[in-house]
Coordinates of C-alpha atoms in Angstrom, one line a residue:
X7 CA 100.7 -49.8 41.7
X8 CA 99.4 -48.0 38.7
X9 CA 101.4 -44.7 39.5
X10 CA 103.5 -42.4 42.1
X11 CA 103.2 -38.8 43.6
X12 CA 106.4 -37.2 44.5
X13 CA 106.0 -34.6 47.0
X14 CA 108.8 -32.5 47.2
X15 CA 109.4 -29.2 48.9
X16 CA 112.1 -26.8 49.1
X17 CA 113.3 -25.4 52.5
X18 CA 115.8 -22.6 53.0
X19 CA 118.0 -24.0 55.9
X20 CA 119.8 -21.2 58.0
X21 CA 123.8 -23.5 57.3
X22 CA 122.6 -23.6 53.0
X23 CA 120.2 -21.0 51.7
X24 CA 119.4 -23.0 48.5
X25 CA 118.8 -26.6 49.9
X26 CA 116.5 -28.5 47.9
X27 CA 114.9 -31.3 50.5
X28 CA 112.1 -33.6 50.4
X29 CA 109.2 -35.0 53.3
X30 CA 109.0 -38.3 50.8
X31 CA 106.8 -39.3 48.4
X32 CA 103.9 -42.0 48.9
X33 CA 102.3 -44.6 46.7
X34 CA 98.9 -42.6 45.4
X35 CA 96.6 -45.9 45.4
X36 CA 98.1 -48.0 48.0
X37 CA 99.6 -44.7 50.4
X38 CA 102.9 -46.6 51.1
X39 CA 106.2 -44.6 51.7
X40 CA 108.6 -45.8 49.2
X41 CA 112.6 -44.5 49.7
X42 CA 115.7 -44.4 47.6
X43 CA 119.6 -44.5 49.3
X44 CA 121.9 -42.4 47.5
X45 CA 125.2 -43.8 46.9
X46 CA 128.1 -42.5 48.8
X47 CA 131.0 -41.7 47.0
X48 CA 131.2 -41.5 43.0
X49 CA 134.0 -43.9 41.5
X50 CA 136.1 -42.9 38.6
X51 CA 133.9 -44.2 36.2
X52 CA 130.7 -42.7 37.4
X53 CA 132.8 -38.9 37.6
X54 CA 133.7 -39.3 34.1
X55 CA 129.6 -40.6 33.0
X56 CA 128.5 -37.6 35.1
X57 CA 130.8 -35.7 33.3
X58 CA 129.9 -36.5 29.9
X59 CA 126.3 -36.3 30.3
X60 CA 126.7 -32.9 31.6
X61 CA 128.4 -31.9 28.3
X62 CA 125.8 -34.4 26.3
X63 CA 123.4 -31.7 28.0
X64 CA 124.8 -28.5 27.4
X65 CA 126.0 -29.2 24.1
X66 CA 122.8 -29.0 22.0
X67 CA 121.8 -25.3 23.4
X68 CA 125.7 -24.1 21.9
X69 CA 123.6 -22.6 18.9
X70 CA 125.8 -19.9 18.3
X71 CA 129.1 -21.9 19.2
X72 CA 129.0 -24.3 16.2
X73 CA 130.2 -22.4 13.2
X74 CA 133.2 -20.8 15.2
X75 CA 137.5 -21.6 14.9
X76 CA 137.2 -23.8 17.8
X77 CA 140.2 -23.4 20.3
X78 CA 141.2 -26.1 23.2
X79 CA 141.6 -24.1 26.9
X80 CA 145.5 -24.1 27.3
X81 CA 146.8 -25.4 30.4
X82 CA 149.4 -22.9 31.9
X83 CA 149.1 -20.8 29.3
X84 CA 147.5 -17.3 31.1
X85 CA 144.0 -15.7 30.9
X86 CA 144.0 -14.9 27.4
X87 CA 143.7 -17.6 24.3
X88 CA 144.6 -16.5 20.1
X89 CA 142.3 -17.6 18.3
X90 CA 144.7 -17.4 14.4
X91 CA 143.1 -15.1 10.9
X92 CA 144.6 -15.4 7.8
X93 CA 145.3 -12.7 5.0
X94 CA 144.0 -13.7 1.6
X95 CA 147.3 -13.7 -0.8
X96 CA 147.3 -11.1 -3.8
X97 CA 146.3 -11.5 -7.4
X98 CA 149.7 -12.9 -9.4
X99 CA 149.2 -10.9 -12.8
X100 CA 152.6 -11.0 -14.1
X101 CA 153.8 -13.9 -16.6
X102 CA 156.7 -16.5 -15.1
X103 CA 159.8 -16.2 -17.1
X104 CA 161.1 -19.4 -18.8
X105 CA 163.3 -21.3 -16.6
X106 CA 163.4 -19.1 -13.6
X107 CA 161.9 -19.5 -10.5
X108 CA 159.9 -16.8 -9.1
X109 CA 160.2 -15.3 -5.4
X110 CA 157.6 -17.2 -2.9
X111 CA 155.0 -16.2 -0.7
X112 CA 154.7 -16.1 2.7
X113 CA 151.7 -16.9 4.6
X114 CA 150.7 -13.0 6.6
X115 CA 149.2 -15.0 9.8
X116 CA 147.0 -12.7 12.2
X117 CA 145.9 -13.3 15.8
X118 CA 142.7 -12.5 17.4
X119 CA 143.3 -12.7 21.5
X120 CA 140.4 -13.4 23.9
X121 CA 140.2 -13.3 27.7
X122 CA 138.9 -16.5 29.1
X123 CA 136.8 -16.0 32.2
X124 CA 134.5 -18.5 34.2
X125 CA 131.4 -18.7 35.2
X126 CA 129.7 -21.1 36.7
X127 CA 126.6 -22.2 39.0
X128 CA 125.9 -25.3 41.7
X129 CA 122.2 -26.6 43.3
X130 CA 122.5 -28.1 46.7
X131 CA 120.7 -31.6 48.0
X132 CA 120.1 -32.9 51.4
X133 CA 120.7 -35.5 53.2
X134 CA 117.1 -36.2 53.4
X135 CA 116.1 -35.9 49.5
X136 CA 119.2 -37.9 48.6
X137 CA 117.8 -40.6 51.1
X138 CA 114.1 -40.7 50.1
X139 CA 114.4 -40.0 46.6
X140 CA 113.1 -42.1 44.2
X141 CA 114.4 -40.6 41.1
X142 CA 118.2 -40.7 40.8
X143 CA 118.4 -36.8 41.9
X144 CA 122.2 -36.4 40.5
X145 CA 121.1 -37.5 37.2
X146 CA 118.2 -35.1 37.5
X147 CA 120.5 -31.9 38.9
X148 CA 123.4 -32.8 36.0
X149 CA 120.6 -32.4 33.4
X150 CA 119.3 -29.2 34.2
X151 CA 122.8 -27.8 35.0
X152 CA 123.8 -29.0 31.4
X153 CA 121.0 -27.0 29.9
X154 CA 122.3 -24.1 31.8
X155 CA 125.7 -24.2 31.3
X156 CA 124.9 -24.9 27.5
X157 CA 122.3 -21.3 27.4
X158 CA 124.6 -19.2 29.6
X159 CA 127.7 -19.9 27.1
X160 CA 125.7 -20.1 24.1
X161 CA 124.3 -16.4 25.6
X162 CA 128.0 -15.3 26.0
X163 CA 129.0 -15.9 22.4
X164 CA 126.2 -14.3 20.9
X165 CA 126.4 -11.3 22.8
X166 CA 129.9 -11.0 21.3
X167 CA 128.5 -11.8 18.0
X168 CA 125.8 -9.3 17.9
X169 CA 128.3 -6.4 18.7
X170 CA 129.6 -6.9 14.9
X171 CA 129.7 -3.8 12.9
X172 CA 127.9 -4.9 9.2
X173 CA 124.5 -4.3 10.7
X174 CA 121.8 -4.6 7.7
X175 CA 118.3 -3.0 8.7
X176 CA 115.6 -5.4 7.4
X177 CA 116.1 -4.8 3.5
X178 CA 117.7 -1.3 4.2
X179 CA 114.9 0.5 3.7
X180 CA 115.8 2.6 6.8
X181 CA 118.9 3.3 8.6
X182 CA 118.3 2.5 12.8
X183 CA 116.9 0.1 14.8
X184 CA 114.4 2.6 16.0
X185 CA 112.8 2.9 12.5
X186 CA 112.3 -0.5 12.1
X187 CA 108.3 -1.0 12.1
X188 CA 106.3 -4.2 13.1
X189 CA 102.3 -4.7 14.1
X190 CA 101.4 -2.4 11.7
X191 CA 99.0 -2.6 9.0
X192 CA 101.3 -2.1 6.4
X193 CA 105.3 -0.6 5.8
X194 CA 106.7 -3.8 8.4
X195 CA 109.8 -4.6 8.4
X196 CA 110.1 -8.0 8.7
X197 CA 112.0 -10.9 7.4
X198 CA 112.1 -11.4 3.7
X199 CA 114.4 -13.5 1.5
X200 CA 115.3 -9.9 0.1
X201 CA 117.2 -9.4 3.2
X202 CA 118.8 -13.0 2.9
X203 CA 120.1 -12.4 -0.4
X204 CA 120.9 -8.8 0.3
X205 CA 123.6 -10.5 3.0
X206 CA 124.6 -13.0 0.7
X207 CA 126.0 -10.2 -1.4
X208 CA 127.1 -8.5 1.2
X209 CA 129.8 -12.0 1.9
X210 CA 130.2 -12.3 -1.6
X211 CA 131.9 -9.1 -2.2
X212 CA 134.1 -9.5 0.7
X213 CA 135.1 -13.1 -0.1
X214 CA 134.0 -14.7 2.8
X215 CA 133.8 -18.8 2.4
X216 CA 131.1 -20.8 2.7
X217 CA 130.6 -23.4 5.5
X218 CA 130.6 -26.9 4.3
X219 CA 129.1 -25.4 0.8
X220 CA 126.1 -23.0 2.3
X221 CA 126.7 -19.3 4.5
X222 CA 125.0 -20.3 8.0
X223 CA 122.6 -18.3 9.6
X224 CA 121.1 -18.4 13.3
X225 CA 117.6 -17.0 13.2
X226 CA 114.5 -17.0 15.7
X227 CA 111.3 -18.8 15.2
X228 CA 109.3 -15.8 15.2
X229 CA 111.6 -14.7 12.3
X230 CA 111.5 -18.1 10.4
X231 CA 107.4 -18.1 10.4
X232 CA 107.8 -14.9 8.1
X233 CA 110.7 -16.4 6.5
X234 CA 109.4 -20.1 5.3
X235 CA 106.5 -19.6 3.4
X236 CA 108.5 -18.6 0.2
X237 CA 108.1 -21.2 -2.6
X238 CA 111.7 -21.3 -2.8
X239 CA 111.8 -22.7 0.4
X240 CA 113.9 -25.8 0.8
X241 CA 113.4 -28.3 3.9
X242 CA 116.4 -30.6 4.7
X243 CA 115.3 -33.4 3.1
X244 CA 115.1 -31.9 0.2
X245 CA 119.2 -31.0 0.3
X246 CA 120.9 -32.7 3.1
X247 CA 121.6 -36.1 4.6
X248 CA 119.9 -36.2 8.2
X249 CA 123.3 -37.0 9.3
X250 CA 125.0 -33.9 8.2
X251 CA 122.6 -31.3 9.6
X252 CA 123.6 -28.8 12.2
X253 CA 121.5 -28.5 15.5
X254 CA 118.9 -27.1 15.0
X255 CA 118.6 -26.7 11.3
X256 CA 115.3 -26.1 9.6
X257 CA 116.0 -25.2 5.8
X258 CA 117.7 -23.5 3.2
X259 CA 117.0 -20.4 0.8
X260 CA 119.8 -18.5 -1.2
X261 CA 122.9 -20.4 -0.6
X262 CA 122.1 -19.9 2.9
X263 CA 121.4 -22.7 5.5
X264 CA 119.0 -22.2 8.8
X265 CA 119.7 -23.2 12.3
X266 CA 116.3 -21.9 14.5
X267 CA 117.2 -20.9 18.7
X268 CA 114.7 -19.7 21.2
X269 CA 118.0 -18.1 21.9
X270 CA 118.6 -15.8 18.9
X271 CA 119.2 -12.4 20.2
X272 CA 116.1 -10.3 20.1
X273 CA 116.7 -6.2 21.3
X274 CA 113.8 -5.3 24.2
X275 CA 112.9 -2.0 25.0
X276 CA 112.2 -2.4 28.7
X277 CA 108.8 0.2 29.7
X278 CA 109.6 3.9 30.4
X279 CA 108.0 3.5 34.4
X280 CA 107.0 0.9 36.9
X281 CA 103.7 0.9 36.0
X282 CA 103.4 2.2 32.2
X283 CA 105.4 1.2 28.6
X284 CA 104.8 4.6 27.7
X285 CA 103.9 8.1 28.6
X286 CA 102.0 10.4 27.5
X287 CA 102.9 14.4 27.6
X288 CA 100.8 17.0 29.7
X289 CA 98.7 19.8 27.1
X290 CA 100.8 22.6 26.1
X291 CA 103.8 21.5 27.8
X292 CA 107.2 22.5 26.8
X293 CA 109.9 21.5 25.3
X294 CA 112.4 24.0 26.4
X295 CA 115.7 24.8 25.2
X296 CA 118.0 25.8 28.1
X297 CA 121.5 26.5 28.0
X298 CA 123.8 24.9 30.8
X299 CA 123.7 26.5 34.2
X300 CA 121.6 25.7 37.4
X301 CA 118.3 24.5 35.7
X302 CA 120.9 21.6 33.5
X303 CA 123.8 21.1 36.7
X304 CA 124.3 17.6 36.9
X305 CA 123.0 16.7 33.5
X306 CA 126.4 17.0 31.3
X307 CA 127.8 20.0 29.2
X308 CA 126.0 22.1 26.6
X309 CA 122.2 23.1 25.7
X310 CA 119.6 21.0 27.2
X311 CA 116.1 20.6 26.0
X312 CA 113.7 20.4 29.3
X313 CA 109.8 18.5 28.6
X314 CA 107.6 18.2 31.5
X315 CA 105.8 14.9 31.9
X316 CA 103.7 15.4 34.8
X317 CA 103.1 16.3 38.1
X318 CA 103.0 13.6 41.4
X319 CA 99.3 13.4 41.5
X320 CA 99.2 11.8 37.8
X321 CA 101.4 9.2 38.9
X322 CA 104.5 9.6 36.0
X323 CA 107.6 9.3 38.2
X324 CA 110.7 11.0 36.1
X325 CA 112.9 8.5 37.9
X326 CA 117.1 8.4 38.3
X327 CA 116.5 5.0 36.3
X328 CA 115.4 7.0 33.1
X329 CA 118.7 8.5 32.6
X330 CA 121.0 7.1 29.9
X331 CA 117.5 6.0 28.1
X332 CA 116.5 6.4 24.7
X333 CA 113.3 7.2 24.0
X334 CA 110.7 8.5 20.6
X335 CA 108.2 10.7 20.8
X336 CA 105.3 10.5 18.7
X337 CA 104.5 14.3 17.4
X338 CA 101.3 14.2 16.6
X339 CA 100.6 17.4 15.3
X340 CA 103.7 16.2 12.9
X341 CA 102.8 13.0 12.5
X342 CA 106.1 11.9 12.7
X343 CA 108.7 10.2 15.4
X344 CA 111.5 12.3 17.0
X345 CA 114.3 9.9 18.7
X346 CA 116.7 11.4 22.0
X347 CA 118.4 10.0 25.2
X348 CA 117.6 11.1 28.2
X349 CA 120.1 13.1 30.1
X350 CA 118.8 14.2 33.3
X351 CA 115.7 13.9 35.5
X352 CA 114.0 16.3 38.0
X353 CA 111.4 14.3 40.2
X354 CA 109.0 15.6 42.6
X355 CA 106.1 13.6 44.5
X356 CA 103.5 16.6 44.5
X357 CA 105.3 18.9 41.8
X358 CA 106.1 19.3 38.5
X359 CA 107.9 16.2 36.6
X360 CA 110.7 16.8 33.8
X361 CA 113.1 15.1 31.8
X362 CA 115.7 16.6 30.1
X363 CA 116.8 15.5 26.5
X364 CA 119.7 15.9 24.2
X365 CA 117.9 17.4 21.5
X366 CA 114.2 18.6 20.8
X367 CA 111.4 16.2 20.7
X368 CA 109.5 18.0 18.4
X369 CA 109.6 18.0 14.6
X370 CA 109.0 22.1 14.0
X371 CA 112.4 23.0 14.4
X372 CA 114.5 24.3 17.7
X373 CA 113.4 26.8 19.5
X374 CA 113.1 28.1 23.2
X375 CA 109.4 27.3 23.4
X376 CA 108.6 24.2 21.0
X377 CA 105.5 23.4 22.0
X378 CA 103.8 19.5 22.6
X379 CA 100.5 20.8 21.9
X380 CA 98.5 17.3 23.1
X381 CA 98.0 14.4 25.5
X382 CA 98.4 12.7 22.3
X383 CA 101.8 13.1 21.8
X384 CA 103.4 9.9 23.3
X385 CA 107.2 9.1 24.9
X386 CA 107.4 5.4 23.7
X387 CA 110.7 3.3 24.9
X388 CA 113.2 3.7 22.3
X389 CA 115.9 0.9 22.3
X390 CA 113.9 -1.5 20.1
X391 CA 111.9 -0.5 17.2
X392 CA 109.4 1.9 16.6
X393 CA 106.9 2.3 19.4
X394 CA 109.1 -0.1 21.3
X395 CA 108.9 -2.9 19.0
X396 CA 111.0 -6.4 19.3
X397 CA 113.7 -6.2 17.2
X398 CA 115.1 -9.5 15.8
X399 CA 118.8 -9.9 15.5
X400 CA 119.7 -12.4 12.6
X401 CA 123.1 -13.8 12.3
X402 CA 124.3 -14.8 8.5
X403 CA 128.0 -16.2 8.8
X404 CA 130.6 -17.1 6.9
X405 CA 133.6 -19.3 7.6
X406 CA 136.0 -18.2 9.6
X407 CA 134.2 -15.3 11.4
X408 CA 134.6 -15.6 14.7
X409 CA 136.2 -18.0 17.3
X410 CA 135.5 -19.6 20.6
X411 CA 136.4 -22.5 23.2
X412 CA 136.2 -26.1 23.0
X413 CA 134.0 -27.2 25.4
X414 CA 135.4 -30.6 25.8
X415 CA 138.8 -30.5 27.5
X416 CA 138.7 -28.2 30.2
X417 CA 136.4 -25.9 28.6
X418 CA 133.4 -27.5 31.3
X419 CA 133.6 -29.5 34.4
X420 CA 131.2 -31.2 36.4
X421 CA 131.9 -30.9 40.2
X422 CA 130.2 -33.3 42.7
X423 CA 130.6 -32.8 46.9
X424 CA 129.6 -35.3 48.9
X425 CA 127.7 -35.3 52.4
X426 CA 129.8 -33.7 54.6
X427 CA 132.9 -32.8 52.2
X428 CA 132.5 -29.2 54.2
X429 CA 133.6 -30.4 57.0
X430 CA 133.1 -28.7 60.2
X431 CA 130.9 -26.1 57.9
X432 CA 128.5 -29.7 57.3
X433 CA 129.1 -30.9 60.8
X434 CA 125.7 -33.3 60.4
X435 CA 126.2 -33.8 56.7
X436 CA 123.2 -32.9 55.6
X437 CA 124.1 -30.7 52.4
X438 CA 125.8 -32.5 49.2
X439 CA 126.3 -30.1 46.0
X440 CA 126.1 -30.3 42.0
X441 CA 127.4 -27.9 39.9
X442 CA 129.1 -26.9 36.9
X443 CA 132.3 -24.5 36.0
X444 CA 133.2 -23.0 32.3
X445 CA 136.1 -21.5 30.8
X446 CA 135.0 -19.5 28.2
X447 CA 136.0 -17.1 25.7
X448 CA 134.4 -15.9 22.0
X449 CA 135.9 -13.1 19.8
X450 CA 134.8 -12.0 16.4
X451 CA 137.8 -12.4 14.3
X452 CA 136.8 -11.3 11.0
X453 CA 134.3 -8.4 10.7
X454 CA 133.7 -8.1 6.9
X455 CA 132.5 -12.4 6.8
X456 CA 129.0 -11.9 8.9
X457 CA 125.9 -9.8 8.8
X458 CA 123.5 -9.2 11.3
X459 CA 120.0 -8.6 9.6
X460 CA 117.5 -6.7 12.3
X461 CA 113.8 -6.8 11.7
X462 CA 110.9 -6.4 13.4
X463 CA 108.6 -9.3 13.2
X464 CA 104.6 -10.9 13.5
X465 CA 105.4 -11.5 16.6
X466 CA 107.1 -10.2 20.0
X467 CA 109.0 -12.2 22.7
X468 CA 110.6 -10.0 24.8
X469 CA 113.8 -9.8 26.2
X470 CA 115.8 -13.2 26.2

């Protein structure tokens, strides 16, 4: 027997909608049906294996989670969790007089509370897969939901992360994420050690402390290929011990070590229709300023500025879903880039599409009849870069910058239900379950000791 095929299906029973099941798998040479039993019930020390390997699995995708003021989940201790900040003490100028003893300090101790919610996720097995199996399909099912719990609560922290408020824009050489350029021929803005050291200052002058001797910083691959061909490159063997590097660590420039994540927050702009990224206006249409009355009911207070995109036969839709978008508009007659949010929408299948604006989307100034003289002039998705270009968030840290929850201890569980543990709702026992359940909670606790640098880059991912 030189090799097997396993050939496994998945079924949608009418009792479990997600029942994964198998028909068995055969011997590819020989043709002979080979089967696997399941164990029953899982002993103590199986729980607590299965238990660890789900956190041995989850653990290594916690990117963002390993430069934070770790805190255990409390037991009986409410929703919320303090995560502790301290104030720096003050400059002691004045001299000590001889022989007395001057008045001490106290320690100013702030708190930083968090909500802890859960979230969670399961697969369910059959009776028939467990039975036929050859591979050891709990080991299989804990794996995967280890490297799911690990992303989704990796994906929780940075999302906090990334809502910090010292935002640097490539080497500030503009001031919005729209501006930001990429994919052009020259003027990108992409990741340069200018825009390390510029956030290296940045923690400097607001005392932030290093981490084990070096700021951290979590940063994209697409980001480190502009990024690592500096000469001043280091690689961890030429600075570290292997057994002191973080997960995922790939070098070190400016003080500042690199930990590389798939995961690394990258801003999408999703496309302006169904079936086109962008759109492009009708000849001679307008951009109309209207003040607020019938033509603008629904669409908020104040002066509206009306541009017609189309009509139903040329298939631009100015859709409900377009409201609360940003969007830029290349003038082409300008040759500049106007930015605006869409506040309202007037759709019709055979007449006359519009979408109104907060402000003009022309560059010649504001009045009643701005003109968008041609087809040329283009609505591009705005929420990204310019022409809806990725943009890449990078995270520099310092110590003490933010907190989360232990995973260990309550933080992640692994939960295991046998055949028939339903009970009447598994009268046959055919459905057993895997899954996993998290506590969770992240808060930023000290603003002024992390950066996010955003940049366009050679690349684009998408959304993540």
């Amino acid at each position: 027997m030189t090799k097997q095929e396993n050939y496994l299906n998945l079924y949608r029973f009418g009792a479990g909608e997600n029942v994964n099941t198998t028909v068995g798998y055969t011997d590819a040479e020989t043709g002979t049906v080979t089967s696997y039993v399941e164990g029953g019930g899982l002993s103590d020390e199986m729980r607590t294996y299965y238990a660890d390997y789900l956190i041995d699995n989850a653990e290594p995708n916690l990117i963002h989670d390993q430069f934070a003021q770790k805190h255990a989940i409390p037991k009986n201790g409410g929703k919320s969790i303090r995560f502790r900040k301290y104030d720096p003490l003050p400059k002691l100028t004045a001299a000590l007089c001889e022989g007395v003893t001057p008045t001490g300090q106290s320690l100013n101790m702030g708190a930083v509370e968090a909500t802890v919610r859960q979230y969670g996720g399961y697969v369910e097995l059959s009776d028939l897969l467990l039975l036929a199996a050859i591979d050891n399909n709990l080991v299989m099912a804990t794996k995967l939901l280890g490297s799911q719990a690990g992303r989704t609560l990796d994906t929780i922290t940075r999302e906090v992360l990334c809502g910090g408020t010292n935002v640097q824009y490539g080497e500030d050489a503009v001031t919005a994420r729209y501006l930001l350029v990429g994919g052009a021929e020259s003027g990108n803005h992409y990741m340069t050690v200018d825009c390390i050291k510029r956030a290296v200052r940045f923690l400097k002058n607001q005392n932030a402390e290093k981490i084990n001797g070096a700021y951290a910083c979590i940063i994209h691959p697409d980001c480190a290929y502009d990024l690592t061909n500096d000469a001043n490159w280091k690689y961890p063997h030429q600075y570290c011990d292997t057994k002191e590097l973080y997960e995922g660590e790939i070098g070190m420039i400016e003080g500042v070590r690199f930990v590389e994540s798939t995961e690394a927050k990258v801003f999408h702009a999703p496309d302006l229709t169904a079936t086109s990224r962008t759109i492009a206006c009708l000849a001679n249409a307008y951009s109309t300023l209207e003040s607020a009355g019938a033509a603008t009911a629904g669409y908020g207070t104040g002066s509206k500025y009306r541009l017609k995109i189309g009509v139903g036969a040329n298939g631009y839709r100015a859709t409900p879903d377009m409201v609360g978008r940003a969007v830029l508009m290349y003038d082409a007659s300008e040759a500049s880039w106007q930015y605006a949010e869409v506040t309202g929408a007037v759709y019709s299948e055979t007449g006359d599409n519009y979408l109104y604006f907060d402000r003009p989307l022309v560059a010649g100034g504001i009045g009643s009849t701005d003109i968008v003289t041609t087809t040329t002039d283009i609505l591009y998705p705005g929420e990204a870069g310019l022409g809806g270009r990725d943009v890449y968030a990078t995270l520099v840290l310092g110590d003490n910058a933010y907190g989360t929850t232990e995973l260990t201890g309550g933080g992640l569980q692994h939960i295991v239900k046998q055949l028939g543990s339903a009970g009447t709702a598994d009268p046959l026992n055919q459905r057993a379950t895997v899954g996993w359940k998290a506590t969770k909670a992240a808060a930023r606790l000290v603003e002024a000791f992390m950066v996010r640098i955003e940049t366009a880059s050679t690349f684009e991912v998408g959304e993540n």
